[in-house]
Coordinates of C-alpha atoms and ligand atoms in Angstrom, one line a residue:
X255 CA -54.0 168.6 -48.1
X256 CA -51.3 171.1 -47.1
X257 CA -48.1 172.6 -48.5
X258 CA -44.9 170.9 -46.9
X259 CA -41.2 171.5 -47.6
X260 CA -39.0 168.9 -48.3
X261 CA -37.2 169.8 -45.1
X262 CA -38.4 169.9 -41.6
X263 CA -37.6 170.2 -37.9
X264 CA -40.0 168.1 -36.1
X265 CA -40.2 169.6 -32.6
X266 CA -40.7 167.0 -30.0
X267 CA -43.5 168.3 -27.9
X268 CA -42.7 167.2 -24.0
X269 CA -44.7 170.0 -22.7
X270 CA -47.1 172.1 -25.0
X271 CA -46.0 175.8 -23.8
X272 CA -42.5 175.1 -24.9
X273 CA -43.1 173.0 -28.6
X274 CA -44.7 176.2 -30.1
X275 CA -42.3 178.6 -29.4
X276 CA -39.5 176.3 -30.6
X277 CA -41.0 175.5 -33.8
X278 CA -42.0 179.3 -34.8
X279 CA -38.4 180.0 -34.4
X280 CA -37.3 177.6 -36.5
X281 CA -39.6 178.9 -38.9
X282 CA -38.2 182.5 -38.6
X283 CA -34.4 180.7 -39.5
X284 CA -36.2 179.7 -42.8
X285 CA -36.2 176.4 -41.8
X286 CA -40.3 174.2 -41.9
X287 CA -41.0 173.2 -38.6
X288 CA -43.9 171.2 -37.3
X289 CA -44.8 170.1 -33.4
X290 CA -44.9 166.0 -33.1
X291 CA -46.0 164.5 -30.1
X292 CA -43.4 163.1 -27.5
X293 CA -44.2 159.5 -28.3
X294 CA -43.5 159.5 -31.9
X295 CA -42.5 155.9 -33.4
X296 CA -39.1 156.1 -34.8
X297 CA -40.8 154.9 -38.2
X298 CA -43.4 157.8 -38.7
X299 CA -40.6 160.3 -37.6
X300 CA -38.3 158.7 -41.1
X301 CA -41.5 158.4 -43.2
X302 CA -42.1 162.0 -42.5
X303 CA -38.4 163.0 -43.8
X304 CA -37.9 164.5 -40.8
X305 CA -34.4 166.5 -41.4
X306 CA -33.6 167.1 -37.9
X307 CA -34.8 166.9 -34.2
X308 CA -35.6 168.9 -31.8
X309 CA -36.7 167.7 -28.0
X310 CA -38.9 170.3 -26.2
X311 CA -38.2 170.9 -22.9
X312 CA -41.0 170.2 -20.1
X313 CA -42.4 170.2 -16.8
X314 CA -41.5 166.9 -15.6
X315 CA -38.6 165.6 -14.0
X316 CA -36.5 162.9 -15.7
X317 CA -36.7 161.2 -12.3
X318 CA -40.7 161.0 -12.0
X319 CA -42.1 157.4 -12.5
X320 CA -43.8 158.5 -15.9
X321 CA -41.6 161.2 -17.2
X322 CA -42.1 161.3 -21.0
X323 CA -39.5 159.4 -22.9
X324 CA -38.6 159.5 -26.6
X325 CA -38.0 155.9 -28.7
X326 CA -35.1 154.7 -27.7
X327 CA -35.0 153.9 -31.3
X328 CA -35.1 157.7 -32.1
X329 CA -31.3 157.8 -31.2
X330 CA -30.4 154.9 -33.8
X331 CA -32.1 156.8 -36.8
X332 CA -28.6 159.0 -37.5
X333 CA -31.1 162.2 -37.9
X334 CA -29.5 165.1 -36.0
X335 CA -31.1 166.0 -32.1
X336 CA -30.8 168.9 -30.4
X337 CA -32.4 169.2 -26.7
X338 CA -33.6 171.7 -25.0
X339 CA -33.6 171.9 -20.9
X340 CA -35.7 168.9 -20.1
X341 CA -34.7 167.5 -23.5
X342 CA -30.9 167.8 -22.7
X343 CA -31.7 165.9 -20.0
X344 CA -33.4 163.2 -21.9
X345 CA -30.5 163.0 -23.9
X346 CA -27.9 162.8 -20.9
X347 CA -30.0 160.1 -19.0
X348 CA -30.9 158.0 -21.6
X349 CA -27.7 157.5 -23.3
X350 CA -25.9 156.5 -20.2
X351 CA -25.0 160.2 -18.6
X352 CA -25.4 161.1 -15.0
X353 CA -28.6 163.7 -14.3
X354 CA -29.0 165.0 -10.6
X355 CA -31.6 166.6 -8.8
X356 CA -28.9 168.5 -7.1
X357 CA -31.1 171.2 -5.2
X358 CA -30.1 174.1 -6.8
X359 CA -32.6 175.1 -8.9
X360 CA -31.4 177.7 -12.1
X361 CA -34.1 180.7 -13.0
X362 CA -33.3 183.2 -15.0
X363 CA -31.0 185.1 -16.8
X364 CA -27.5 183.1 -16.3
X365 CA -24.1 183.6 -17.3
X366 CA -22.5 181.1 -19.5
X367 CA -18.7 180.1 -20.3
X368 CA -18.5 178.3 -23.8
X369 CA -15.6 175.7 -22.5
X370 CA -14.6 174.0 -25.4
X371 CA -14.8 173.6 -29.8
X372 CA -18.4 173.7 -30.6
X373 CA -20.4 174.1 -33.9
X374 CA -23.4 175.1 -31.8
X375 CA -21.5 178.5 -30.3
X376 CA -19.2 178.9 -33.5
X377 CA -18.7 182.3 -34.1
X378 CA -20.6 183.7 -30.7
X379 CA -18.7 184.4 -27.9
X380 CA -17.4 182.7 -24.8
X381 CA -19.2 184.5 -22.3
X382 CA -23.2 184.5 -22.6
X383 CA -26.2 185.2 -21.0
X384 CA -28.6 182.7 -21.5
X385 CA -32.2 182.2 -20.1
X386 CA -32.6 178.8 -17.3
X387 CA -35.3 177.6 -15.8
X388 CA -34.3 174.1 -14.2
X389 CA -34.5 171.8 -11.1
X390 CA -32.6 168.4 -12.2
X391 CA -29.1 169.0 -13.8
X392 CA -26.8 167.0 -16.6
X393 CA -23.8 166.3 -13.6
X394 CA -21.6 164.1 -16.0
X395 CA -21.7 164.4 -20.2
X396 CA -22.9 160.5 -21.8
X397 CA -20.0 159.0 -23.7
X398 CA -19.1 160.6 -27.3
X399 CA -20.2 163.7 -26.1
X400 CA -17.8 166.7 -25.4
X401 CA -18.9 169.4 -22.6
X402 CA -18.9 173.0 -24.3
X403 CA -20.5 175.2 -21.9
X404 CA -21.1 175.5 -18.2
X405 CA -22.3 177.6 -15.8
X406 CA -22.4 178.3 -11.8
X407 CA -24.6 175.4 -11.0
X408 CA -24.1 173.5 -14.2
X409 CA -21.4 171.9 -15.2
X410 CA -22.4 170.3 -18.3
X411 CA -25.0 173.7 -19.8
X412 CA -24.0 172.5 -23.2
X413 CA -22.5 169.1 -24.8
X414 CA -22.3 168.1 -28.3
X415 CA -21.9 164.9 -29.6
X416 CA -21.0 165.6 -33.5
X417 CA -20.1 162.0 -34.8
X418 CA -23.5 161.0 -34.2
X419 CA -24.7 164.8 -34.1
X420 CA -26.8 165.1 -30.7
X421 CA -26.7 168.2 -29.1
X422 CA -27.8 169.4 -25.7
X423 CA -28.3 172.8 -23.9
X424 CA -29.4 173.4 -20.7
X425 CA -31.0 177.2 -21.3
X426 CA -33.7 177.6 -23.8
X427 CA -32.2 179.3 -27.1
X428 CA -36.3 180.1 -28.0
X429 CA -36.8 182.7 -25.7
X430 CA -35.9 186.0 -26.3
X431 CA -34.4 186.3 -22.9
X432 CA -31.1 184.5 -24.4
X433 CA -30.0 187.3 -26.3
X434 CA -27.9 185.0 -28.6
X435 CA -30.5 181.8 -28.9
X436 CA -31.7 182.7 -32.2
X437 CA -27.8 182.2 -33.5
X438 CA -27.8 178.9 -31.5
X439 CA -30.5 178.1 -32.9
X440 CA -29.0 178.8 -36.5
X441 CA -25.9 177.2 -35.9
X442 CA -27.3 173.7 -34.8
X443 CA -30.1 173.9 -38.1
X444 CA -27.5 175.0 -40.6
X445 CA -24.3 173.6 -39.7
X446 CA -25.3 170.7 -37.3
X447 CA -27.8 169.7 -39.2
X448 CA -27.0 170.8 -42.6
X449 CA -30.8 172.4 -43.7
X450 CA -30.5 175.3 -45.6
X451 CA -32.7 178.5 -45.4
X452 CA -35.2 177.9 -48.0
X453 CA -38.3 177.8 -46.6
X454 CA -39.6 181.8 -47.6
X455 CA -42.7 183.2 -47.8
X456 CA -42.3 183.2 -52.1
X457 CA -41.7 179.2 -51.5
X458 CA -45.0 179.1 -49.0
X459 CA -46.7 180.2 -51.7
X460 CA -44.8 178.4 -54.7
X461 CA -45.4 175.4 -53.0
X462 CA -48.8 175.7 -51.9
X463 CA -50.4 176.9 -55.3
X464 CA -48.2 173.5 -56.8
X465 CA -50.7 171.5 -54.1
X466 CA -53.7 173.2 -54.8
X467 CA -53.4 172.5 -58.1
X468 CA -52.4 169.4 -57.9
X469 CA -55.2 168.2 -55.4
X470 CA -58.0 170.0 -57.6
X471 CA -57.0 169.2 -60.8
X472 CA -59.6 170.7 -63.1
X473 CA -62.6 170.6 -60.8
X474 CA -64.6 173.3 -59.1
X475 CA -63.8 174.7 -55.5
X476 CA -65.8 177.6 -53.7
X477 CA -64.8 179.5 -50.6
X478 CA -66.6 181.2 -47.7
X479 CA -65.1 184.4 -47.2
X480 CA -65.8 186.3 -44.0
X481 CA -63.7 189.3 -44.7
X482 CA -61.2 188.5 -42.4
X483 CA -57.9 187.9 -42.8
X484 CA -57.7 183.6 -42.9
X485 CA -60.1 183.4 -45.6
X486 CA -59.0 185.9 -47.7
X487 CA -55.4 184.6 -48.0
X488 CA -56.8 181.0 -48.7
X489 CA -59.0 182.5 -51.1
X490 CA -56.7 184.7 -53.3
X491 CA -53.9 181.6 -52.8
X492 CA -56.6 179.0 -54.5
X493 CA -56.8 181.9 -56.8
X494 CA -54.0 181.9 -58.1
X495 CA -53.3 178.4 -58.2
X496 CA -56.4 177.5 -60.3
X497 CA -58.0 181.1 -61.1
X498 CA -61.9 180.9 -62.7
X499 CA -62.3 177.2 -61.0
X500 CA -63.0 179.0 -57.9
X501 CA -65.8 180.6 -56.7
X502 CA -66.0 183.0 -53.2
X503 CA -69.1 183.0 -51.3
X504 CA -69.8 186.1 -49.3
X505 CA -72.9 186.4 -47.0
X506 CA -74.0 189.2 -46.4
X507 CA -76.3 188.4 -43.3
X508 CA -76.6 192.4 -42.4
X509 CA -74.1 192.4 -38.9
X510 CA -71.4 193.4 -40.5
X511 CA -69.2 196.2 -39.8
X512 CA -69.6 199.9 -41.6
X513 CA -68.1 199.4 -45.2
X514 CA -66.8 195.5 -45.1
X515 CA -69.3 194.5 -47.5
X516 CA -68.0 197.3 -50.0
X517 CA -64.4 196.2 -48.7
X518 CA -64.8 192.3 -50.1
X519 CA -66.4 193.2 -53.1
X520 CA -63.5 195.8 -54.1
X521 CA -60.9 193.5 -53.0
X522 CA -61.9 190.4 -54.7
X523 CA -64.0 191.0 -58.0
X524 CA -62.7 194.1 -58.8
X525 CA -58.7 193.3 -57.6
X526 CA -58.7 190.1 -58.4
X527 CA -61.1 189.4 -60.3
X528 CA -62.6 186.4 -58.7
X529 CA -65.8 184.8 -59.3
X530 CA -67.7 186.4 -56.2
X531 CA -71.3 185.5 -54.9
X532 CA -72.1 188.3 -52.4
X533 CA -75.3 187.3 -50.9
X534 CA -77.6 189.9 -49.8
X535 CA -79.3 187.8 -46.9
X536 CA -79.7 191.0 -44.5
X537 CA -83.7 191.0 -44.0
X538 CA -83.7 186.8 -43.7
X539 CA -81.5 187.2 -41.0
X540 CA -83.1 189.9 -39.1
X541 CA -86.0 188.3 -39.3
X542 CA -84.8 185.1 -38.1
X543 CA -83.5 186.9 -35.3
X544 CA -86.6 188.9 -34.5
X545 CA -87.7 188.3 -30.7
X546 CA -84.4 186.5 -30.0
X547 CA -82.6 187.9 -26.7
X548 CA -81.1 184.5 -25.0
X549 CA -77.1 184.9 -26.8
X550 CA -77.0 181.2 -27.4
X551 CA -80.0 181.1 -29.2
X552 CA -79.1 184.5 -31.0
X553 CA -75.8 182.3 -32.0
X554 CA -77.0 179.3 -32.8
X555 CA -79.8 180.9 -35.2
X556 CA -77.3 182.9 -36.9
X557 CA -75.3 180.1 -37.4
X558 CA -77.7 177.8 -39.0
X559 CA -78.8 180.4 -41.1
X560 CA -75.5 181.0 -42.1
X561 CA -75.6 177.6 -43.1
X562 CA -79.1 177.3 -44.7
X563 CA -77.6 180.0 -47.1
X564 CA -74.4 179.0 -48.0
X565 CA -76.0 175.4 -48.5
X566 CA -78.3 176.8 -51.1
X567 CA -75.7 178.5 -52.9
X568 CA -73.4 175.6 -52.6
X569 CA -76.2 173.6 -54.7
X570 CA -76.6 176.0 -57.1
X571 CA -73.0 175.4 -58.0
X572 CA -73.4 171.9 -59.6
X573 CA -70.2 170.4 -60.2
X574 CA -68.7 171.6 -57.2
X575 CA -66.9 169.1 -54.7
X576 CA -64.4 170.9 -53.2
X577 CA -64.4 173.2 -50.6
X578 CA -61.8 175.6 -49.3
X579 CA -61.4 176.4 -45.3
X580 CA -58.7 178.7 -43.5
X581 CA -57.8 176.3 -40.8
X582 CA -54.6 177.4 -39.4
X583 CA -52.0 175.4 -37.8
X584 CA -52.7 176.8 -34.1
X585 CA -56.6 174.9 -34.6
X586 CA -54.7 172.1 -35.9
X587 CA -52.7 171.5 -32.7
X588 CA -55.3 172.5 -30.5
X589 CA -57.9 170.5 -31.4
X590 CA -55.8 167.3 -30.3
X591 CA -55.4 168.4 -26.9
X592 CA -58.4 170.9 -26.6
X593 CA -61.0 170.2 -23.7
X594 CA -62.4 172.9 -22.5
X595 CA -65.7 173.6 -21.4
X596 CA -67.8 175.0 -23.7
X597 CA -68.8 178.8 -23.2
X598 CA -70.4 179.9 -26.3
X599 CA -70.9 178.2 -29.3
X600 CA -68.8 179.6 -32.1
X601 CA -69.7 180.0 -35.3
X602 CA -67.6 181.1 -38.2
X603 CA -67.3 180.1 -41.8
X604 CA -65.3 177.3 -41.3
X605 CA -68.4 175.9 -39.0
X606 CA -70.0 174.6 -42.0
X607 CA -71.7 171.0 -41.8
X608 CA -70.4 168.4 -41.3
X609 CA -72.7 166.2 -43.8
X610 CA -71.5 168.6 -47.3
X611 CA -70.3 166.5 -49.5
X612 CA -67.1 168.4 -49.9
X613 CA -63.5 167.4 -50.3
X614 CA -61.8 170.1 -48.0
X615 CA -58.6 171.9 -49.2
X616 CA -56.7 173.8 -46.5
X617 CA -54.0 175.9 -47.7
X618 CA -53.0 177.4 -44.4
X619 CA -53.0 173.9 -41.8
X620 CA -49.2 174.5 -41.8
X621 CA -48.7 178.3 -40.9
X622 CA -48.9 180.4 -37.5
X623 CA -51.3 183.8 -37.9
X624 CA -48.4 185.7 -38.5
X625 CA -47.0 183.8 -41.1
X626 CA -50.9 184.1 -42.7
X627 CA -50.5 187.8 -42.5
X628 CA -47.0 187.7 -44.3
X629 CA -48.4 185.4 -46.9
X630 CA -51.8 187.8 -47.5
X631 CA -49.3 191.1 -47.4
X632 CA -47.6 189.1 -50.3
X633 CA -49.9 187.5 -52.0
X634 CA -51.1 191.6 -52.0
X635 CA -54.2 191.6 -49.6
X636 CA -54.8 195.5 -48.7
X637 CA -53.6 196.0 -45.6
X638 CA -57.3 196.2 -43.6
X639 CA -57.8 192.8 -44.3
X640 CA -54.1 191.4 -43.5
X641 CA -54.2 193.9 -40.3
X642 CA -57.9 193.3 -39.5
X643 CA -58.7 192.8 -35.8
X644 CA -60.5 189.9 -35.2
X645 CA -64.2 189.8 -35.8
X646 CA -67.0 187.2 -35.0
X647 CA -69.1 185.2 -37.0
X648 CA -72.7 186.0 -35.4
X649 CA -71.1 189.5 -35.9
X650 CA -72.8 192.8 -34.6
X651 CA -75.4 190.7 -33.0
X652 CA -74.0 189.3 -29.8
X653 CA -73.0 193.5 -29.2
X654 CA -76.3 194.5 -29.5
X655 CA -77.7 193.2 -26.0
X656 CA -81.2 191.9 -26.3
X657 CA -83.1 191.9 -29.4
X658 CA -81.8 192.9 -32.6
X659 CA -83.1 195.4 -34.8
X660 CA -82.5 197.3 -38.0
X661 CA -82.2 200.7 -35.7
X662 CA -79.9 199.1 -33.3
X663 CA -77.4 197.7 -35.8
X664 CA -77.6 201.3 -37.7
X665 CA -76.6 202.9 -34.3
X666 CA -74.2 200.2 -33.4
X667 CA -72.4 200.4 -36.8
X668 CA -72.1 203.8 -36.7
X669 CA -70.5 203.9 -33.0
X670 CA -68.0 201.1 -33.9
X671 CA -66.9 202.8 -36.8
X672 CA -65.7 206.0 -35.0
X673 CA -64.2 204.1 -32.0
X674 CA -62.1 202.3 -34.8
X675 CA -61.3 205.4 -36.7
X676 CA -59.7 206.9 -33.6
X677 CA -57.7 203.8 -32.3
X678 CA -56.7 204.0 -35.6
X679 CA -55.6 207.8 -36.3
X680 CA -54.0 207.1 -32.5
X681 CA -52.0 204.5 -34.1
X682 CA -53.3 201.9 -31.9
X683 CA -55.0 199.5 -34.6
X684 CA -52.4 196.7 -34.4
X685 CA -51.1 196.6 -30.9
X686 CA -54.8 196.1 -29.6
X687 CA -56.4 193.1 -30.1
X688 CA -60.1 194.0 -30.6
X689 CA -61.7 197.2 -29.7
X690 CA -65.3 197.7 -30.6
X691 CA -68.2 199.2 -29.5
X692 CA -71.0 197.4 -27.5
X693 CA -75.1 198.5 -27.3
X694 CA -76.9 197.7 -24.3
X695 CA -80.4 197.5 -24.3
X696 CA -81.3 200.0 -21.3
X697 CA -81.4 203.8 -22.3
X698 CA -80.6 206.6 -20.0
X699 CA -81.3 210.3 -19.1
X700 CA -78.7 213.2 -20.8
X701 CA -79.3 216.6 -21.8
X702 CA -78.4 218.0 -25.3
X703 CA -79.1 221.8 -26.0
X704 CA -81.9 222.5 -23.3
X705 CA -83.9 219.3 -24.4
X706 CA -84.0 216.4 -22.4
X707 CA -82.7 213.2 -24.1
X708 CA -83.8 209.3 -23.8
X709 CA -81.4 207.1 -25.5
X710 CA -78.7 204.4 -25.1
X711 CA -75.4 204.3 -24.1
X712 CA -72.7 202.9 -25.7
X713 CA -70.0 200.9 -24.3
X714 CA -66.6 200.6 -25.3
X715 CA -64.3 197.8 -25.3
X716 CA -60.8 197.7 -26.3
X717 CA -58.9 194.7 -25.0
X718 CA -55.3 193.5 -25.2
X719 CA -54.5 189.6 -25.7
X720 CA -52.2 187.1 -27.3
X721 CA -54.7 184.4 -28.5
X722 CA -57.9 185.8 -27.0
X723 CA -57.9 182.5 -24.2
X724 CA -56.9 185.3 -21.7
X725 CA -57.1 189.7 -22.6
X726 CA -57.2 192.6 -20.4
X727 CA -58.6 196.0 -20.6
X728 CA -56.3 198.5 -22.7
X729 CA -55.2 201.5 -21.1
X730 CA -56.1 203.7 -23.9
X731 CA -55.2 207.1 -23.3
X732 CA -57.9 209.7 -22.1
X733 CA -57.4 211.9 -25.1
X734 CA -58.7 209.1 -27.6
X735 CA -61.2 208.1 -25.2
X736 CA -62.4 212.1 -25.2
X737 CA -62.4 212.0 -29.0
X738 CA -64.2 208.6 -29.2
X739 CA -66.7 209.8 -26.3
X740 CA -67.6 213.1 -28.0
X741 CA -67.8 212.2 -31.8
X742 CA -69.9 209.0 -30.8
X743 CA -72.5 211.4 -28.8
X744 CA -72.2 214.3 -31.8
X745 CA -72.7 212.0 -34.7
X746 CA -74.3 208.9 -33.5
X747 CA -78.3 209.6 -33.5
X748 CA -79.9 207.7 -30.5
X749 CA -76.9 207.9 -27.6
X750 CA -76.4 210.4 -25.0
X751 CA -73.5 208.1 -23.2
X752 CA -70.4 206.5 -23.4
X753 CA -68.8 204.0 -20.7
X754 CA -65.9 201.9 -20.8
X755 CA -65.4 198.1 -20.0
X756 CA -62.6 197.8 -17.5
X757 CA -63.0 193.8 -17.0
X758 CA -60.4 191.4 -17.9
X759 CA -60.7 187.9 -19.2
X760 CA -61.1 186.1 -17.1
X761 CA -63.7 186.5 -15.4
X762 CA -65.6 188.6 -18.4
X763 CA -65.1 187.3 -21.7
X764 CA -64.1 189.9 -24.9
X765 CA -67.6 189.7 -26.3
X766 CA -70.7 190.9 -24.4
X767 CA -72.2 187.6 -25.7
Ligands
XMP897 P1 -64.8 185.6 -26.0 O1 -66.0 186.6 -26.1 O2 -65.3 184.2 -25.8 O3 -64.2 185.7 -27.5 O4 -63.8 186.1 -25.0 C1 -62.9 185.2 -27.8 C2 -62.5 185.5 -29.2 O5 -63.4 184.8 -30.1 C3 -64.1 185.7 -30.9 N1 -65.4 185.1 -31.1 C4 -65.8 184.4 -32.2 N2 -65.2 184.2 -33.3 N3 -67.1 183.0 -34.1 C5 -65.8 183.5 -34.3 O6 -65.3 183.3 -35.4 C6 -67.8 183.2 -33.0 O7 -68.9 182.8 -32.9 C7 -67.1 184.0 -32.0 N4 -67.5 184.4 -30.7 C8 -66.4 185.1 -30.2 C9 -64.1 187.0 -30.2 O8 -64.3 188.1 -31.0 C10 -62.8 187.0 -29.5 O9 -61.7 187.3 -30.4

């Protein structure tokens, strides 16, 4: 189940990189938009009440033997269309206009002469920059369609066809390198198109607590919650929606972080007042773990422990049939096209089996992370869980290299907890990804006073990334690296060292493990 508007943009995805980017700008214009793939039947697009079109642009060439086509029957369906580079010229070839592979190729920032009346430019002005990034070009306008906007190498940038409202542009209003996209972008949603700018975070949340409550009805739901960001929005949104009939699961299973278990116990029993089973597993786990070096074994056992507990709990809670996950819409696209070779085996509290008789209700399947975060800072999450860095399920575990102990995960937890501290007091929290701290399992020599020391380093890693697929090493500045070097050797018994990861991803990978 999912909350959806009444009105949408369905993005016409002919090339993945460009889909997303289109339909989170929509979304900022207030406007729902959702990514559908290129080959979309004519009929699912009207039985989704699809309000308008949009055509991605793409890689291929209108000329190439398969080149992605819509429908033909799309065109006859009198919802508005508005394409976009490849899907302009789409639009101009296969309603009967003339596209060229005319060997001038357009990259970049371009300037733009609006040439004629046009609802998409109203109100901008005549002369724009606008960003291109194009082989093929639209040479001649199809019939109906006026010509509002050309530049150097193409005559027909723009064309508009308002009778049966199709639109085209060469440039790509989505990316921030056309200064005035966004207003492009406006004009073909709210005066081509007619939508109106409704779709705000209060009518997310409206909407989704009206699903939630219809879907559930009376029954009883439990959540995992792992502290992080994604579950705790679902959680306080099913909350609210149907209050006591909910029950959070939190375990415990001792890798946690300094003070998160603290954290979800004053944020959800004593804010909000939510049923909350916080399950002290910390000494099942460790001893599951106890001998365990290999990191796939370390993750798989955590994993199915995590499961063996939350199973038990789940059958404590007779009468229970529904089951709330955080799937956001990112995993939701993915997982169509993903194929990647596996490299570790994740495990969060989503990874629950597959065999629990559960009906699953997932609140978030329609938003972007940021849009999560908006919704949690609304909903009135404290701002370390909205803001939270990512964390992962096997936890402190796959940081601690080799075996994990009691004394390890004290030192570890202490170390981590000052190198966050001083990314945050260097008002760095939000614009790194993760930054952490890492235990390997070989100790060194040091000196402190006149005594000889024996004890472990620590290694920290601070990374910067958009999706974590790909991060690089953050350049944090050498006074917080002094602060975070000295405090951790001071107050963190058992380490006489700190280094720092310089590797990128890839070829390392953000965790150690
Ligand atoms: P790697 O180490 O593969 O990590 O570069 C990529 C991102 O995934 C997080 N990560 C996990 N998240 N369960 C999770 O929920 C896991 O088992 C897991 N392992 C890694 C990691 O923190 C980084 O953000």
């Amino acid at each position: 189940m999912s909350a959806k508007p009444q009105e949408s943009v369905l993005v016409v995805d002919f090339g993945a990189q460009y889909a997303q980017l289109i339909a989170r700008r929509v979304r900022e214009c207030k406007v729902y938009s959702e990514i559908v793939p290129y080959d979309i039947s004519p009929g699912e697009i009207k039985s989704r009440g699809a309000s308008a079109l949009i055509f991605s642009g793409g890689p291929s060439s209108v000329y190439q033997d398969r080149a992605p086509h819509p429908d033909p029957g799309i065109f006859e369906l009198g919802i508005p269309i508005l394409g976009i580079c490849y899907g302009h010229q789409l639009l101009a070839q296969d309603l009967d206009g003339r596209v060229e592979a005319t060997g001038i190729r357009e990259y970049g920032k371009t300037e733009m002469k609006v040439t004629g009346d046009s609802i998409l430019f109203e109100g901008l002005p005549l002369e724009q920059t606008v960003w291109m990034s194009h082989g093929d070009s639209v040479q001649g306008a199809p019939s109906g369609f006026q010509v509002t906007a050309r530049t150097a190498a193409s005559p027909v940038a723009a064309m508009e066809d308002t009778a049966r409202r199709l639109y085209g542009v060469q440039f790509h209003p989505e990316v921030i390198h056309t200064p005035l996209g966004k207003d492009i972008l406006k004009n073909f949603l709210y005066n081509a198109a007619d939508l109106l700018p409704t779709w705000t975070m209060v009518s997310i949340i409206e909407q989704a607590v009206e699903e939630i409550r219809a879907n559930v009805d009376s029954n009883k739901i439990i959540c995992g919650l792992s502290g992080g960001v994604d579950s705790a929005t679902a959680a306080v949104l099913v909350h609210k929606a149907v209050g006591d009939q909910l029950t959070c699961v939190f375990v415990d299973h001792g890798l946690l972080r300094k003070g998160e278990g603290e954290q979800v116990e004053d944020t959800f029993r004593r804010h909000f007042h939510m049923n909350l089973i916080h399950v002290q597993a910390q000494e099942r786990f460790l001893a599951r773990l106890e001998g365990v070096t290999d990191p796939e074994v370390k993750r798989k056992t955590i994993g199915e422990e995590f499961i063996r507990v939350f199973e038990e709990v789940a059958r404590d809670l007779k009468d229970t049939h529904f089951l709330v996950q955080g799937t956001l819409y990112p995993d939701i696209i993915e997982s169509g096209t993903r194929d990647a070779a596996r490299i570790k085996s994740h495990h969060n509290v989503g990874g629950l089996p597959e065999d629990m008789d559960f009906t699953l209700v997932e609140p978030l399947r329609n938003l972007f992370k940021d849009e999560v975060r908006a919704a949690g800072e609304e909903l009135g999450l404290p701002e370390e869980i909205v803001w939270r860095q990512p964390f992962p399920g096997p936890g402190l575990a796959i940081r601690i290299i080799g075996e994990v102990t009691a004394e390890k995960l004290d030192i570890l937890r202490d170390a981590d907890d000052i190198v966050l501290d001083e990314i945050k007091r260097a008002g760095l929290y939000k614009e790194i990804w993760q930054s952490f701290a890492v235990l390997p399992d070989i100790k060194s020599v040091g000196v402190m006073g006149d005594e000889r020391t024996y004890a472990y380093p620590v290694v920290v890693r601070a990374v910067t990334s958009e999706d974590a697929m790909t991060a690089d090493w953050a350049r944090l500045p050498y006074e917080v690296m002094e602060r975070i070097s000295s405090r951790v050797i001071n107050e963190v018994k058992g380490v006489n060292r700190v280094v720092l990861d310089i590797s990128s991803k890839p070829p390392a990978t953000i965790e150690w493990e």
